[in-house]
Amino acid sequence: MNEIAIVGLDCRFPGAPDAEAFWDLLMRAGDGGGEVPPDRWNAVEWYDPNGSPGHTNTTRGGFVDDPGVFDSEFFAVSPREAEAMDPQQRLFLGTVWRALEDAGIPPHKLADTAVGVYAGVMASEWGQLQLRDYANVTAQTGAGSSCSMVANRVSYHLNLKGPSLAVDTACSSSLVAVHLAVNALLSGEVDHAVAGGVNLQLTPALGIFYTQAGLSAPDGRCKPFSTVADGIGRGDGVGAVVLRRMEDALAAGQQVYAVIRGTAVNQDGRSNGLTAPSRWAQQEVLAAALRRAAASPGQVDFIETHGTGTALGDMIETKALGHVYGAGREQPCAIGSVKGNIGHTEATAGIAGLIKVALALHHRIVPASPFATRENPKLALRSNGLRLLKTPMRLPSGPVLAGLSSFGMGGTNAHAVLASAPSRARQRSLADKGVDTPVVFSLSANNQTGLRRNVQAQADWLARRKHESVAPLAWSSNQVKTTLPHRFAVVARSTGELSRKLAEAAADPEEFAIHTSRPEGRHQVAFLFTGQGAQFAGMTRRLYQESPLYRGYFDEADEALQPHLGQSARDLVFAADDRIHQTGHAQPALFAVGYALARTMTSLGAEPAAVLGHSVGEFAAAVTAGVLSLDDAAQLVSARGSLMQALPAGGGMTAVRVGAEEIADLVAEEPLVDIAVLNGPDATVLSGELEALGRIAQVLRRRGVDATPLRVSHAFHSCLMAPMLTEFSRVAHAVRPRAPQVPLYSTLLGRATDTEAMDGDYWMSQVAQPVRFADAVRELVNDGPKLLIEIGPKPVLTPLVRKLRSADDLVCLHPAPGKEAGGNDLAEAVAALFIAGIDPDWTGLYGEQDRRLQRLHPYEFSAQRRYWDLPVAIPAASAPRADDRRPADQPSPDDRGAAESAAPAPSPDTDRVAHAVRTAIAEASGYELGEIVLRSRLYEDLGLDSVQVMQLKVRIETALPELSEFTVQQLLPHLTTVGALIEFLREHSTAATPRAS
């Protein structure tokens, strides 16, 4: 199988800021051209309608809007470096990111893999301008001005390890780049490839060349194959496609725009002029591509031509096309050229044509050709078996083939044969089913401002797609939009509800804050299993109905319990009667719920770092920790419940609002009363004979202490349990416990289990001894876990935890928080996990039919910073520009500034070091002082590179001569954050031993 799938794309062309707008422009046969923007060059100064030497005959062309805008912070590029970068590098970098997202690939997930990057680029007018400005050449100018860096920047910033090269074959550059990418995939050199091109007009130089060569259209428009064709109109553009081997794309479930069946590249050789096209070479490259595609010319339905609108070029191309594609056809082959819409985008022309063909095959309609109504009769298109499309052409059902040409001025020709995607790989939007299962829509961004911007962008985009099923869209967001540090998640049941919730969050800061966070590292998770007393009739019934994942695990527990209960736990738990409160039923029922919830949350990515069970909750905790098998635990908990149920009546329990030490004297006077539960310093439960409990309660009330009888059937965790222990011992000692695979904090011991085996003796003691919940949970939280998930039918333990410890550093979740808990609550818990820093396994929230990648709106980059400084003359060597050319629009400090305000102010004797460090960083990076805060990471946030680090060291040593000497090797480990660097330098700051000069 030699087919290559186009799985993702993005572009930006004149009049079309993205792929969606580009398709719209094509379908309405629009013109993206306009006057030369004043920030490019003074068009009037270089204009002469007669095309005199040194002038161009037009003031028009195709220009993308505001190419100086660059989200440097997103890519961790310092302002100093960004302003030195050719804007072609910046444009291509952002376009590749969006194309990868469009392919359903989180760009960061490709880090450290052999991904090839192939960029067509034929000129760097930026470099020509910058490098002649000798007085302002900096350490960043070289890389910023190099064409090779267009590809290398992508590989560097995304940490891609495959081939990375810029391709310059003039106007065929980007299609040749695609050819190289295809061959790399077919050879197995890479598994993913990005190919594309970029072109920006920054000077009138090429326009003057075209004019002097007689190739420039006075109105700045290409009019391919038209009787009014009179030359080339230049155009900006950037485009990229993501390519994979077809079998790999299908295996990954990626949607496919189109399939590249074959490509070919050749050269004119010694023809009738270096820059003159060769019909014979064009015919040969067309035929070669068809051979590689194993296709005949008659199978091809339409061709995207090179089509520049020059008299010679159109004539030669028509003859070559007619010879290969036109001969013997029953119907003429449709042809067109995107240059009629956006101009000749030079190095980007091939990728512009490829994206047009891919979109046409994807939408199964070919746009009409501009100027087709004024076809040039001299080309004799009909007799050559060709026709221009005057109206859009619908493509037939089934496989469709298309051709694509791109020819370089120096004679390097490229042609590709593409096919429509197989039906199983096409994007199919599922219709909205009315009310879907609740799902989580997730987004991420590099800062809070970017997150809000993207939340709003998705809201707007989804508002136009309310008829689509929300589940595949949410699934796609989980797969693609989750890798950046600031996180957002919201739960919805329909696309309309999702769009509304996103819009509300973007508009309301308080609502937005509920759904967002920037997690600092990954939280450790602990499961807290609820004990008896939390049960109620019908608990988790709705969740069982709405979550196949929970239903499957509950049924596992039911199957394990049935031999011991003599009935279905499912029927018992979901029945609308009070049998659930009988101890013989309550304990196994709570076990089933606890087991199923724990397995559900673990399957969704909440891997516990610790578990704790309150009383009977320890059985499900022990299974989760790997101490007991499901069958052993089911046998134990069933026997425990039934034996307790069989005990004589007459016992009870009373909750008192004081600590155990304050009632020890009263308990000592009553031999049939024990302290049963220690939930906190003022949360103690007594258990024992009812009359004795009553006497203690009277004394406590006289002391002003609350004493509340609990609604229980027996005196659990007291000496009154003794009659059941003999029979329970037989069952308990039959099980064979294992060492815990996850730390288990025992509420019998009040701490983590160490060498103690949870054997028969343990479970015997657990029946009658007190529940030391407060001690156990304090140790658990102190040992690390701060994300606590209560596993049970309603919240009981997490409120107790909040009383024991400040909730500021804890996140408490409950996937089934009460009587009406269902799929929505489970989805909310998963959303909260994601927001808190856990990377969920999203699979369990979706049915198999919904786990299909759908294209989402691509990432919206910030337009806040603009880097655009075009020198127009060589400045005098003695008069360099003022230091630090700044971005045209300097933003105010973003959310990083909050960290500075929260940081402790340095004392007066250390202000000098902190100020010197921040000033040196500002000078090296180009950031304002207010943007450089203590927690700013020098590489990831501020974008410093090795050159800037050396500049930083020199600046610091100059500013702080009192520093003791230190080497670069000593410095490097402390270049983590600004604060860490300051602390390192404070240690080396000593006025008594100044550094040698």
Coordinates of N, CA and C in Angstrom, one line a residue, residues 693-814:
L693 N -25.7 3.8 77.4 CA -25.5 4.9 76.5 C -26.4 6.1 77.0
G694 N -27.6 5.8 77.4 CA -28.5 6.8 77.9 C -28.0 7.5 79.1
R695 N -27.4 6.7 80.0 CA -26.8 7.4 81.2 C -25.7 8.3 80.9
I696 N -24.8 7.9 79.9 CA -23.7 8.8 79.5 C -24.3 10.0 78.9
A697 N -25.3 9.9 78.0 CA -25.9 11.0 77.3 C -26.4 12.0 78.3
Q698 N -27.1 11.6 79.4 CA -27.6 12.5 80.3 C -26.5 13.3 81.0
V699 N -25.4 12.7 81.4 CA -24.3 13.4 82.0 C -23.8 14.5 81.0
L700 N -23.6 14.1 79.7 CA -23.0 15.0 78.8 C -23.9 16.2 78.5
R701 N -25.2 15.9 78.5 CA -26.1 17.1 78.2 C -26.0 18.1 79.4
R702 N -25.9 17.5 80.6 CA -25.7 18.4 81.8 C -24.4 19.3 81.6
R703 N -23.4 18.7 81.0 CA -22.2 19.4 80.7 C -22.3 20.3 79.5
G704 N -23.4 20.4 78.8 CA -23.6 21.2 77.6 C -23.0 20.6 76.4
V705 N -22.9 19.3 76.4 CA -22.3 18.6 75.2 C -23.4 17.8 74.5
D706 N -23.4 18.0 73.1 CA -24.4 17.3 72.3 C -24.1 15.8 72.3
A707 N -25.2 15.1 72.5 CA -25.1 13.6 72.4 C -26.3 13.1 71.7
T708 N -26.1 12.6 70.4 CA -27.2 12.2 69.5 C -27.2 10.8 69.2
P709 N -28.3 10.1 69.6 CA -28.4 8.6 69.3 C -28.4 8.4 67.7
L710 N -27.7 7.4 67.3 CA -27.7 7.1 65.8 C -28.7 6.0 65.5
R711 N -29.2 6.1 64.3 CA -30.2 5.1 63.9 C -29.5 3.9 63.3
V712 N -29.2 2.9 64.2 CA -28.4 1.7 63.8 C -29.1 0.5 64.5
S713 N -28.8 -0.7 63.9 CA -29.5 -1.9 64.4 C -28.7 -2.5 65.6
H714 N -27.4 -2.2 65.7 CA -26.6 -2.9 66.7 C -25.5 -2.0 67.1
A715 N -24.8 -2.5 68.2 CA -23.7 -1.7 68.8 C -22.4 -2.1 68.1
F716 N -22.1 -1.6 66.9 CA -20.9 -1.9 66.1 C -19.7 -1.4 66.8
H717 N -18.6 -2.1 66.6 CA -17.3 -1.7 67.2 C -17.3 -1.6 68.7
S718 N -18.0 -2.6 69.3 CA -18.1 -2.7 70.8 C -17.9 -4.1 71.2
C719 N -17.9 -4.2 72.5 CA -17.8 -5.6 73.1 C -19.1 -6.4 72.8
L720 N -20.2 -5.8 72.5 CA -21.4 -6.5 72.2 C -21.3 -7.3 70.8
M721 N -20.2 -7.1 70.1 CA -20.0 -7.9 68.9 C -19.4 -9.3 69.2
A722 N -19.0 -9.5 70.4 CA -18.2 -10.7 70.7 C -18.9 -12.0 70.3
P723 N -20.2 -12.1 70.4 CA -20.9 -13.4 70.1 C -20.7 -13.9 68.6
M724 N -20.4 -12.9 67.7 CA -20.3 -13.3 66.3 C -18.9 -13.7 66.0
L725 N -17.9 -13.5 66.8 CA -16.5 -13.6 66.4 C -16.1 -15.0 66.1
T726 N -16.6 -16.0 66.9 CA -16.2 -17.3 66.7 C -16.5 -17.8 65.3
E727 N -17.8 -17.6 64.8 CA -18.1 -18.0 63.5 C -17.4 -17.2 62.4
F728 N -17.3 -15.9 62.7 CA -16.6 -15.0 61.7 C -15.1 -15.4 61.6
S729 N -14.5 -15.9 62.7 CA -13.1 -16.3 62.6 C -12.9 -17.4 61.6
R730 N -13.9 -18.3 61.5 CA -13.7 -19.4 60.5 C -13.6 -18.9 59.1
V731 N -14.5 -17.9 58.8 CA -14.4 -17.3 57.4 C -13.2 -16.4 57.3
A732 N -12.9 -15.6 58.3 CA -11.8 -14.6 58.1 C -10.5 -15.3 58.0
H733 N -10.3 -16.4 58.7 CA -9.0 -17.1 58.6 C -8.9 -18.0 57.3
A734 N -9.9 -18.1 56.6 CA -9.9 -18.9 55.3 C -9.3 -18.1 54.2
V735 N -9.3 -16.7 54.3 CA -8.8 -15.9 53.2 C -7.3 -15.8 53.2
R736 N -6.7 -15.6 52.1 CA -5.2 -15.5 52.0 C -4.9 -14.1 51.5
P737 N -4.6 -13.2 52.4 CA -4.3 -11.8 52.0 C -3.0 -11.7 51.4
R738 N -2.8 -10.6 50.6 CA -1.5 -10.3 49.9 C -1.0 -9.0 50.5
A739 N 0.3 -8.7 50.2 CA 0.8 -7.4 50.6 C 0.1 -6.3 49.7
P740 N -0.1 -5.2 50.2 CA -0.8 -4.1 49.5 C 0.1 -3.6 48.3
Q741 N -0.5 -3.5 47.2 CA 0.1 -2.9 46.0 C 0.0 -1.4 46.0
V742 N -0.9 -0.9 46.8 CA -1.1 0.6 47.0 C -1.1 0.8 48.5
P743 N -0.4 1.8 49.0 CA -0.5 2.1 50.5 C -1.9 2.1 51.0
L744 N -2.1 1.3 52.1 CA -3.5 1.3 52.7 C -3.4 1.8 54.1
Y745 N -4.1 2.8 54.3 CA -4.2 3.5 55.7 C -5.3 2.9 56.5
S746 N -4.9 2.1 57.5 CA -5.9 1.3 58.2 C -6.6 2.2 59.3
T747 N -7.9 2.1 59.3 CA -8.7 2.8 60.4 C -8.8 2.0 61.6
L748 N -8.3 0.7 61.6 CA -8.1 0.0 62.8 C -6.8 0.4 63.5
L749 N -5.7 0.6 62.7 CA -4.5 0.9 63.3 C -4.3 2.5 63.5
G750 N -5.0 3.2 62.7 CA -4.9 4.7 62.7 C -3.7 5.1 62.0
R751 N -3.2 4.3 61.1 CA -2.0 4.7 60.3 C -1.9 3.7 59.1
A752 N -0.8 3.9 58.3 CA -0.6 3.0 57.2 C -0.2 1.6 57.7
T753 N -0.6 0.6 57.0 CA -0.2 -0.7 57.4 C 1.3 -0.8 57.1
D754 N 2.0 -1.5 57.9 CA 3.5 -1.7 57.7 C 3.8 -3.1 57.5
T755 N 4.1 -3.8 58.5 CA 4.4 -5.2 58.4 C 3.2 -6.1 58.7
E756 N 2.1 -5.4 59.2 CA 0.9 -6.1 59.6 C 0.2 -6.7 58.4
A757 N -0.1 -8.0 58.5 CA -0.9 -8.6 57.5 C -2.4 -8.4 57.8
M758 N -3.2 -8.1 56.7 CA -4.6 -8.0 56.9 C -5.2 -9.4 56.8
D759 N -4.9 -10.2 57.8 CA -5.3 -11.6 57.8 C -6.5 -11.8 58.7
G760 N -6.8 -13.0 59.0 CA -8.0 -13.3 59.8 C -8.0 -12.5 61.1
D761 N -6.9 -12.4 61.8 CA -6.8 -11.7 63.1 C -7.2 -10.2 62.9
Y762 N -6.7 -9.7 61.8 CA -7.0 -8.2 61.5 C -8.5 -8.0 61.4
W763 N -9.1 -8.8 60.6 CA -10.5 -8.6 60.3 C -11.4 -8.9 61.6
M764 N -10.9 -9.8 62.4 CA -11.6 -10.1 63.7 C -11.5 -8.8 64.6
S765 N -10.3 -8.3 64.7 CA -10.1 -7.1 65.5 C -10.9 -5.9 64.9
Q766 N -11.0 -5.9 63.7 CA -11.7 -4.7 63.0 C -13.2 -4.7 63.4
V767 N -13.8 -5.8 63.7 CA -15.2 -5.9 64.1 C -15.5 -5.1 65.4
A768 N -14.6 -5.3 66.4 CA -15.0 -4.8 67.7 C -14.2 -3.6 68.1
Q769 N -13.0 -3.4 67.5 CA -12.1 -2.3 67.9 C -12.6 -1.0 67.3
P770 N -12.2 0.2 67.9 CA -12.7 1.5 67.3 C -12.1 1.8 66.0
V771 N -12.8 2.6 65.3 CA -12.4 3.1 64.0 C -11.6 4.4 64.2
R772 N -10.4 4.4 63.9 CA -9.5 5.5 64.2 C -9.3 6.3 62.9
F773 N -10.4 6.8 62.4 CA -10.4 7.5 61.1 C -9.5 8.8 61.1
A774 N -9.7 9.6 62.2 CA -9.0 10.9 62.2 C -7.5 10.7 62.2
D775 N -6.9 9.7 62.9 CA -5.5 9.5 62.9 C -5.0 9.0 61.5
A776 N -5.8 8.1 61.0 CA -5.4 7.5 59.7 C -5.4 8.5 58.6
V777 N -6.5 9.3 58.5 CA -6.6 10.3 57.4 C -5.6 11.4 57.6
R778 N -5.3 11.8 58.8 CA -4.2 12.8 59.0 C -2.9 12.3 58.4
E779 N -2.5 11.1 58.8 CA -1.3 10.5 58.3 C -1.3 10.4 56.8
L780 N -2.4 10.0 56.2 CA -2.5 9.9 54.8 C -2.2 11.2 54.1
V781 N -2.9 12.3 54.5 CA -2.8 13.6 53.9 C -1.4 14.1 54.1
N782 N -0.8 13.9 55.3 CA 0.6 14.4 55.5 C 1.6 13.6 54.7
D783 N 1.3 12.4 54.3 CA 2.2 11.7 53.4 C 2.2 12.0 52.0
G784 N 1.2 12.9 51.6 CA 1.3 13.4 50.2 C 0.0 13.6 49.4
P785 N -0.9 12.6 49.4 CA -2.1 12.8 48.6 C -2.9 14.0 49.0
K786 N -3.3 14.8 48.1 CA -4.1 16.0 48.4 C -5.4 16.0 47.5
L787 N -5.5 15.0 46.7 CA -6.8 14.9 45.9 C -7.5 13.7 46.4
L788 N -8.6 14.0 47.2 CA -9.3 12.9 47.9 C -10.6 12.7 47.2
I789 N -10.8 11.4 46.8 CA -12.0 11.0 46.2 C -12.8 10.1 47.1
E790 N -14.0 10.6 47.5 CA -14.8 9.7 48.4 C -15.5 8.7 47.6
I791 N -15.4 7.5 48.0 CA -16.0 6.3 47.3 C -17.1 5.8 48.1
G792 N -18.3 6.2 47.7 CA -19.5 5.8 48.4 C -20.7 6.5 47.8
P793 N -21.9 6.2 48.4 CA -23.1 6.7 47.7 C -23.5 8.1 48.0
K794 N -22.8 8.7 49.0 CA -23.0 10.1 49.3 C -21.8 10.7 50.1
P795 N -21.6 12.0 50.2 CA -20.5 12.5 50.9 C -20.7 12.4 52.4
V796 N -19.7 11.7 53.1 CA -19.7 11.5 54.5 C -18.3 11.8 55.0
L797 N -17.3 11.3 54.4 CA -15.9 11.4 54.9 C -15.3 12.7 54.5
T798 N -15.5 13.2 53.3 CA -14.8 14.5 52.9 C -15.2 15.6 53.8
P799 N -16.5 15.8 54.3 CA -16.7 16.9 55.2 C -15.9 16.7 56.5
L800 N -15.7 15.5 57.0 CA -14.9 15.2 58.2 C -13.5 15.7 57.9
V801 N -13.0 15.4 56.7 CA -11.6 15.7 56.4 C -11.4 17.2 56.4
R802 N -12.4 17.9 55.9 CA -12.3 19.4 55.9 C -12.2 20.0 57.3
K803 N -12.9 19.3 58.2 CA -12.8 19.8 59.6 C -11.5 19.5 60.2
L804 N -10.8 18.4 59.8 CA -9.6 18.0 60.4 C -8.4 18.9 59.8
R805 N -8.6 19.4 58.6 CA -7.4 20.1 58.0 C -8.0 21.2 57.1
S806 N -7.2 22.3 57.0 CA -7.6 23.3 56.1 C -7.8 22.8 54.7
A807 N -8.9 23.2 54.0 CA -9.2 22.7 52.7 C -8.4 23.4 51.6
D808 N -7.6 24.4 52.0 CA -6.9 25.2 50.9 C -6.0 24.3 50.1
D809 N -5.4 23.3 50.7 CA -4.4 22.5 49.9 C -5.0 21.2 49.5
L810 N -6.3 21.0 49.7 CA -7.0 19.7 49.4 C -8.0 19.9 48.3
V811 N -8.1 18.9 47.5 CA -9.2 18.9 46.5 C -10.0 17.6 46.8
C812 N -11.3 17.8 47.2 CA -12.2 16.7 47.5 C -13.3 16.5 46.5
L813 N -13.4 15.3 46.0 CA -14.3 15.0 44.9 C -15.2 13.9 45.3
H814 N -16.4 13.8 44.7 CA -17.3 12.7 44.9 C -18.0 12.4 43.6

